[in-house]
Short mmCIF file of C-alpha atoms in Angstrom, two decimals:
data_model
loop_
_atom_site.label_atom_id
_atom_site.label_comp_id
_atom_site.label_asym_id
_atom_site.label_seq_id
_atom_site.Cartn_x
_atom_site.Cartn_y
_atom_site.Cartn_z
CA UNK A 24 0.11 -0.16 0.00
CA UNK A 25 1.08 3.58 -0.57
CA UNK A 26 1.88 5.98 2.40
CA UNK A 27 -0.78 8.44 0.79
CA UNK A 28 -3.26 5.04 0.43
CA UNK A 29 -2.01 4.10 3.92
CA UNK A 30 -2.59 7.76 5.31
CA UNK A 31 -6.04 8.01 3.76
CA UNK A 32 -7.21 4.94 5.47
CA UNK A 33 -6.00 5.70 8.77
CA UNK A 34 -7.82 9.05 8.48
CA UNK A 35 -11.00 6.91 7.61
CA UNK A 36 -10.70 4.78 10.28
CA UNK A 37 -10.30 7.78 12.79
CA UNK A 38 -13.23 9.64 11.40
CA UNK A 39 -15.53 5.95 12.00
CA UNK A 40 -14.28 5.57 15.30
CA UNK A 41 -16.29 8.65 15.94
CA UNK A 42 -15.90 10.60 19.80
CA UNK A 43 -15.65 9.28 23.06
CA UNK A 44 -19.18 8.30 24.64
CA UNK A 45 -20.84 7.77 21.05
CA UNK A 46 -21.10 4.09 21.10
CA UNK A 47 -24.86 4.50 20.53
CA UNK A 48 -24.01 5.60 16.93
CA UNK A 49 -23.57 3.19 14.68
CA UNK A 50 -21.06 3.97 11.77
CA UNK A 51 -21.25 2.80 8.32
CA UNK A 52 -18.68 3.45 5.26
CA UNK A 53 -20.28 2.94 1.96
CA UNK A 54 -17.56 2.84 -0.98
CA UNK A 55 -19.41 3.78 -4.11
CA UNK A 56 -19.26 4.38 -7.80
CA UNK A 57 -18.94 8.22 -9.19
CA UNK A 58 -22.64 8.65 -10.33
CA UNK A 59 -24.27 8.08 -6.71
CA UNK A 60 -23.38 10.73 -4.75
CA UNK A 61 -27.06 12.21 -4.95
CA UNK A 62 -28.68 9.25 -4.75
CA UNK A 63 -27.22 7.79 -1.60
CA UNK A 64 -27.28 11.21 0.20
CA UNK A 65 -30.95 10.96 0.10
CA UNK A 66 -31.15 7.28 0.58
CA UNK A 67 -29.08 7.48 3.86
CA UNK A 68 -31.56 10.28 4.99
CA UNK A 69 -34.12 7.15 4.61
CA UNK A 70 -32.47 4.37 5.91
CA UNK A 71 -31.20 6.34 9.17
CA UNK A 72 -34.92 7.26 9.91
CA UNK A 73 -35.71 3.43 9.42
CA UNK A 74 -32.69 2.39 11.35
CA UNK A 75 -33.74 4.71 14.58
CA UNK A 76 -37.33 3.47 14.02
CA UNK A 77 -36.31 -0.70 14.16
CA UNK A 78 -32.85 -0.50 16.21
CA UNK A 79 -33.05 2.26 18.49
CA UNK A 80 -30.15 3.72 17.22
CA UNK A 81 -28.59 6.39 15.65
CA UNK A 82 -26.55 5.28 12.39
CA UNK A 83 -24.39 7.60 10.78
CA UNK A 84 -23.18 6.75 6.77
CA UNK A 85 -19.86 8.12 5.36
CA UNK A 86 -19.54 7.95 1.57
CA UNK A 87 -16.66 7.53 -0.64
CA UNK A 88 -17.07 8.26 -4.19
CA UNK A 89 -14.61 7.24 -7.44
CA UNK A 90 -14.01 5.36 -10.37
CA UNK A 91 -15.59 1.98 -9.74
CA UNK A 92 -12.57 0.05 -10.56
CA UNK A 93 -10.35 2.30 -8.70
CA UNK A 94 -12.68 2.14 -5.59
CA UNK A 95 -12.53 -1.80 -5.60
CA UNK A 96 -8.88 -1.63 -5.53
CA UNK A 97 -8.99 1.01 -2.37
CA UNK A 98 -10.73 -1.79 -0.93
CA UNK A 99 -8.51 -4.64 -1.58
CA UNK A 100 -5.63 -2.33 -0.39
CA UNK A 101 -7.48 -1.71 2.86
CA UNK A 102 -10.05 1.08 2.53
CA UNK A 103 -12.37 -0.37 5.48
CA UNK A 104 -15.44 -0.29 3.46
CA UNK A 105 -18.55 -1.70 5.30
CA UNK A 106 -20.64 -2.15 2.17
CA UNK A 107 -19.39 -1.34 -1.46
CA UNK A 108 -22.30 -0.33 -4.37
CA UNK A 109 -20.43 -0.62 -7.22
CA UNK A 110 -20.90 -0.41 -10.71
CA UNK A 111 -20.40 -3.84 -11.86
CA UNK A 112 -20.02 -7.16 -10.51
CA UNK A 113 -16.46 -7.86 -11.56
CA UNK A 114 -15.32 -5.06 -9.32
CA UNK A 115 -16.89 -6.89 -6.43
CA UNK A 116 -15.37 -10.24 -7.64
CA UNK A 117 -12.36 -8.29 -7.54
CA UNK A 118 -12.48 -7.43 -3.97
CA UNK A 119 -13.42 -11.26 -3.17
CA UNK A 120 -10.72 -12.98 -5.31
CA UNK A 121 -7.81 -10.75 -3.99
CA UNK A 122 -8.39 -9.56 -0.55
CA UNK A 123 -11.26 -12.52 0.91
CA UNK A 124 -12.87 -9.63 2.67
CA UNK A 125 -16.11 -11.09 1.61
CA UNK A 126 -17.30 -14.51 0.15
CA UNK A 127 -17.07 -15.50 -3.68
CA UNK A 128 -20.94 -16.19 -3.46
CA UNK A 129 -21.71 -12.39 -2.32
CA UNK A 130 -24.27 -12.29 -5.65
CA UNK A 131 -26.61 -14.56 -3.98
CA UNK A 132 -27.04 -12.80 -0.76
CA UNK A 133 -29.44 -10.59 -2.16
CA UNK A 134 -32.32 -10.41 -4.68
CA UNK A 135 -31.48 -10.06 -8.48
CA UNK A 136 -28.24 -10.91 -7.95
CA UNK A 137 -27.73 -8.28 -5.54
CA UNK A 138 -28.68 -5.61 -7.55
CA UNK A 139 -31.22 -3.17 -6.23
CA UNK A 140 -31.61 -1.04 -9.73
CA UNK A 141 -30.47 -1.00 -12.96
CA UNK A 142 -29.53 1.44 -15.27
CA UNK A 143 -28.34 2.07 -19.22
CA UNK A 144 -26.02 4.23 -20.90
CA UNK A 145 -27.49 7.12 -23.29
CA UNK A 146 -25.98 10.15 -24.98
CA UNK A 147 -26.01 13.99 -23.63
CA UNK A 148 -25.54 16.83 -26.01
CA UNK A 149 -25.87 20.45 -26.42
CA UNK A 150 -29.18 21.90 -26.53
CA UNK A 151 -30.31 21.96 -30.08
CA UNK A 152 -27.99 18.80 -30.77
CA UNK A 153 -25.90 21.20 -32.93
CA UNK A 154 -23.58 18.13 -34.13
CA UNK A 155 -27.17 16.31 -34.89
CA UNK A 156 -25.77 13.15 -33.12
CA UNK A 157 -28.84 10.48 -33.23
CA UNK A 158 -27.14 7.35 -32.33
CA UNK A 159 -23.89 5.19 -31.78
CA UNK A 160 -22.77 5.17 -35.44
CA UNK A 161 -22.75 9.34 -35.45
CA UNK A 162 -19.74 9.13 -32.65
CA UNK A 163 -17.35 8.15 -35.71
CA UNK A 164 -17.39 11.20 -37.51
CA UNK A 165 -14.41 12.90 -37.95
CA UNK A 166 -14.06 16.05 -35.75
CA UNK A 167 -16.46 15.27 -33.18
CA UNK A 168 -15.28 15.07 -29.68
CA UNK A 169 -16.43 12.03 -27.57
CA UNK A 170 -16.32 12.15 -23.89
CA UNK A 171 -16.23 9.35 -21.93
CA UNK A 172 -14.18 8.04 -18.71
CA UNK A 173 -11.32 5.37 -18.88
CA UNK A 174 -12.41 1.84 -18.51
CA UNK A 175 -9.40 1.01 -16.72
CA UNK A 176 -10.82 2.93 -13.88
CA UNK A 177 -14.39 3.81 -14.32
CA UNK A 178 -17.36 1.21 -14.14
CA UNK A 179 -19.21 3.60 -16.31
CA UNK A 180 -16.77 3.89 -18.94
CA UNK A 181 -16.90 -0.07 -19.21
CA UNK A 182 -20.59 -0.05 -19.77
CA UNK A 183 -19.83 2.86 -22.36
CA UNK A 184 -17.32 1.02 -23.72
CA UNK A 185 -19.66 -2.52 -23.98
CA UNK A 186 -22.79 -0.55 -25.47
CA UNK A 187 -21.23 0.88 -28.10
CA UNK A 188 -19.08 -2.34 -28.92
CA UNK A 189 -22.66 -4.06 -28.82
CA UNK A 190 -24.13 -1.69 -31.50
CA UNK A 191 -20.82 -2.04 -33.69
CA UNK A 192 -21.29 -5.90 -33.47
CA UNK A 193 -24.87 -5.97 -34.10
CA UNK A 194 -24.95 -3.33 -37.20
CA UNK A 195 -21.66 -5.20 -38.77
CA UNK A 196 -23.45 -8.55 -38.22
CA UNK A 197 -21.24 -9.74 -35.63
CA UNK A 198 -17.83 -9.07 -37.71
CA UNK A 199 -15.43 -8.35 -34.77
CA UNK A 200 -12.71 -7.17 -36.77
CA UNK A 201 -15.50 -4.16 -38.11
CA UNK A 202 -16.49 -3.80 -34.76
CA UNK A 203 -12.75 -3.20 -33.91
CA UNK A 204 -12.26 -0.43 -36.35
CA UNK A 205 -15.41 1.12 -35.12
CA UNK A 206 -14.12 1.61 -31.65
CA UNK A 207 -10.65 2.50 -32.67
CA UNK A 208 -12.35 5.43 -34.61
CA UNK A 209 -14.61 6.26 -31.58
CA UNK A 210 -11.97 6.14 -29.39
CA UNK A 211 -9.64 8.81 -31.50
CA UNK A 212 -12.66 11.16 -31.21
CA UNK A 213 -12.00 11.11 -27.31
CA UNK A 214 -9.72 13.90 -26.42
CA UNK A 215 -9.11 13.10 -22.50
CA UNK A 216 -10.19 10.18 -20.42
CA UNK A 217 -11.35 11.08 -16.89
CA UNK A 218 -10.98 8.88 -14.27
CA UNK A 219 -14.59 8.18 -13.35
CA UNK A 220 -18.03 9.37 -14.74
CA UNK A 221 -18.71 12.25 -12.48
CA UNK A 222 -15.45 13.63 -13.96
CA UNK A 223 -16.14 13.11 -17.34
CA UNK A 224 -19.54 14.71 -16.63
CA UNK A 225 -17.71 17.82 -15.45
CA UNK A 226 -15.48 17.85 -18.21
CA UNK A 227 -18.35 17.89 -20.82
CA UNK A 228 -20.80 20.20 -18.40
CA UNK A 229 -18.47 22.64 -16.61
CA UNK A 230 -15.57 22.90 -18.43
CA UNK A 231 -17.60 22.93 -22.31
CA UNK A 232 -15.17 20.32 -23.80
CA UNK A 233 -16.82 17.80 -26.27
CA UNK A 234 -20.09 17.65 -28.24
CA UNK A 235 -21.22 14.58 -26.65
CA UNK A 236 -20.94 12.70 -23.36
CA UNK A 237 -21.69 9.10 -22.98
CA UNK A 238 -23.49 8.67 -19.37
CA UNK A 239 -25.41 6.77 -17.03
CA UNK A 240 -29.02 7.42 -17.99
CA UNK A 241 -29.03 9.08 -14.23
CA UNK A 242 -26.37 11.13 -14.91
CA UNK A 243 -27.44 12.48 -18.16
CA UNK A 244 -30.74 13.38 -16.17
CA UNK A 245 -28.92 15.34 -13.64
CA UNK A 246 -26.65 17.28 -15.66
CA UNK A 247 -29.72 18.21 -17.68
CA UNK A 248 -32.04 18.91 -14.52
CA UNK A 249 -29.03 21.23 -13.03
CA UNK A 250 -29.20 23.44 -15.93
CA UNK A 251 -32.61 23.82 -15.88
CA UNK A 252 -33.03 21.98 -18.82
CA UNK A 253 -31.99 24.81 -21.03
CA UNK A 254 -28.04 23.79 -21.87
CA UNK A 255 -28.64 19.72 -22.68
CA UNK A 256 -30.91 17.12 -24.42
CA UNK A 257 -30.76 13.50 -23.97
CA UNK A 258 -30.50 11.40 -26.91
CA UNK A 259 -31.83 8.04 -26.38
CA UNK A 260 -29.85 5.53 -28.89
CA UNK A 261 -31.46 3.05 -30.95
CA UNK A 262 -29.60 0.15 -28.51
CA UNK A 263 -27.77 0.08 -25.59
CA UNK A 264 -26.92 -2.27 -22.52
CA UNK A 265 -28.33 -3.40 -19.38
CA UNK A 266 -26.21 -1.85 -16.53
CA UNK A 267 -26.46 -4.00 -13.06
CA UNK A 268 -24.75 -1.70 -10.17
CA UNK A 269 -24.52 -4.52 -7.77
CA UNK A 270 -23.80 -4.23 -3.81
CA UNK A 271 -22.11 -6.37 -0.90
CA UNK A 272 -21.41 -6.26 2.63
CA UNK A 273 -17.86 -6.36 2.90
CA UNK A 274 -18.23 -9.41 5.79
CA UNK A 275 -14.33 -9.59 7.41
CA UNK A 276 -14.28 -5.91 7.78
CA UNK A 277 -17.96 -5.78 9.46
CA UNK A 278 -17.23 -8.57 11.57
CA UNK A 279 -14.47 -7.13 13.08
CA UNK A 280 -16.25 -4.03 13.87
CA UNK A 281 -19.49 -5.02 15.01
CA UNK A 282 -21.40 -3.60 12.28
CA UNK A 283 -22.50 -6.49 10.18
CA UNK A 284 -26.20 -6.20 11.27
CA UNK A 285 -26.19 -2.77 10.47
CA UNK A 286 -24.72 -2.99 7.22
CA UNK A 287 -26.92 -6.17 5.81
CA UNK A 288 -29.98 -4.23 7.08
CA UNK A 289 -28.40 -1.07 4.68
CA UNK A 290 -28.41 -2.97 1.90
CA UNK A 291 -31.49 -5.08 2.30
CA UNK A 292 -33.60 -1.85 2.74
CA UNK A 293 -32.42 -0.68 -0.94
CA UNK A 294 -35.36 -3.12 -1.69
CA UNK A 295 -38.05 -1.49 -0.12
CA UNK A 296 -40.79 0.27 -1.31
CA UNK A 297 -39.81 3.24 -0.20
CA UNK A 298 -35.83 3.48 -1.18
CA UNK A 299 -37.34 2.06 -4.23
CA UNK A 300 -39.18 5.57 -4.96
CA UNK A 301 -36.10 7.35 -4.40
CA UNK A 302 -34.12 4.96 -6.56
CA UNK A 303 -36.83 5.91 -9.35
CA UNK A 304 -36.56 10.12 -8.23
CA UNK A 305 -32.78 9.81 -9.00
CA UNK A 306 -33.42 8.62 -12.76
CA UNK A 307 -32.29 5.08 -11.72
CA UNK A 308 -34.47 2.08 -12.80
CA UNK A 309 -36.13 -0.02 -9.70
CA UNK A 310 -36.25 -3.53 -9.48
CA UNK A 311 -39.35 -3.81 -7.47
CA UNK A 312 -42.17 -4.39 -9.92
CA UNK A 313 -44.93 -2.29 -8.26
CA UNK A 314 -42.29 1.10 -7.98
CA UNK A 315 -41.09 0.22 -11.76
CA UNK A 316 -44.57 0.17 -13.32
CA UNK A 317 -45.41 3.35 -11.18
CA UNK A 318 -42.51 5.27 -13.17
CA UNK A 319 -42.82 3.27 -16.46
CA UNK A 320 -43.28 6.08 -18.64
CA UNK A 321 -40.22 7.71 -16.80
CA UNK A 322 -37.80 5.39 -18.51
CA UNK A 323 -37.45 4.87 -22.15
CA UNK A 324 -37.91 1.49 -23.74
CA UNK A 325 -34.98 0.70 -26.06
CA UNK A 326 -33.16 -2.50 -27.09
CA UNK A 327 -30.82 -3.74 -23.66
CA UNK A 328 -28.18 -6.27 -24.17
CA UNK A 329 -26.90 -7.74 -21.36
CA UNK A 330 -23.60 -8.78 -20.02
CA UNK A 331 -24.10 -12.56 -20.41
CA UNK A 332 -25.12 -11.91 -23.97
CA UNK A 333 -21.35 -10.59 -24.41
CA UNK A 334 -20.38 -14.10 -22.33
CA UNK A 335 -20.09 -12.72 -18.73
CA UNK A 336 -17.80 -10.03 -16.92
CA UNK A 337 -14.90 -12.88 -17.02
CA UNK A 338 -14.55 -13.21 -20.41
CA UNK A 339 -15.47 -9.54 -21.34
CA UNK A 340 -12.67 -8.45 -19.15
CA UNK A 341 -10.26 -10.46 -20.59
CA UNK A 342 -11.12 -9.94 -23.83
CA UNK A 343 -11.66 -5.88 -23.78
CA UNK A 344 -10.12 -4.25 -20.43
CA UNK A 345 -7.16 -6.73 -19.34
CA UNK A 346 -3.80 -5.26 -19.61
CA UNK A 347 -3.28 -5.54 -23.39
CA UNK A 348 -6.44 -6.21 -24.24
CA UNK A 349 -8.55 -5.02 -26.98
CA UNK A 350 -9.07 -1.59 -25.19
CA UNK A 351 -5.72 -1.21 -25.16
CA UNK A 352 -4.96 -1.85 -29.03
CA UNK A 353 -7.64 0.36 -29.90
CA UNK A 354 -7.37 3.52 -27.80
CA UNK A 355 -4.53 6.10 -28.83
CA UNK A 356 -4.00 7.51 -24.72
#
């Protein structure tokens, strides 16, 4: 572990310990990915009221946000997460495999393979869509500037990449050479690779760089709402990918800290009607059928690939994101 990482872990441990005499306050650390800040800020308030009612305790939830891959490595290196709420299952599998801080079968602990909500990838363009961007195929036009984060560090970036890859395969009838050529052209149009989804959003929204942002559906809506709807438009592509951000208790950490019951309840309550309503309000797609039905008009229907359509995360990582794999071969960065 680097000195900087060790100091960060020590600071978090000190913060989680809390002041003397605060034994009645439970403290959890949720290590999450870039685009969930607003979602968990709202959810934490709901859960704190629920926990006070059912357990008679106050609870303080500290959030850590960053690129999903970067966050997974931090937990492996010792960041004392009680729960992880990351962008893709591969990152939590990596924690299990490299640190044994949670069991290999973590995905079976909660419904829907431990994914309490889903999302997809859309295109965010500037008001009026001046470059007339309608679908993935437009992203390889010469001179177009595409903003997406780095798949090496960001889970959202991997979903972006795979949505584009799926489109290219479909458009070229499964011809992988043609799909590779498409991806090479698209990444040639990427001027900068930020480390996480929120950083990429800031590049597009605040720094004014780029003609189109590849974004989580929820992140695109947040950018649009924060501008009052006056600066950006959301383009729904002809097809995308079903993103399933999973959650897990980091059991070795919670057993040591005595927070297992609270950590489990924190994740289980994500499936409650109240939490699912907050999930929908923040433009993530709820998995509870009754809540999903109430918000059906909010979420456009489109053709969605799944990670299983592409062979599963282990195969996808080896093919596209491992060192020397396809992303390294086609990216000019």
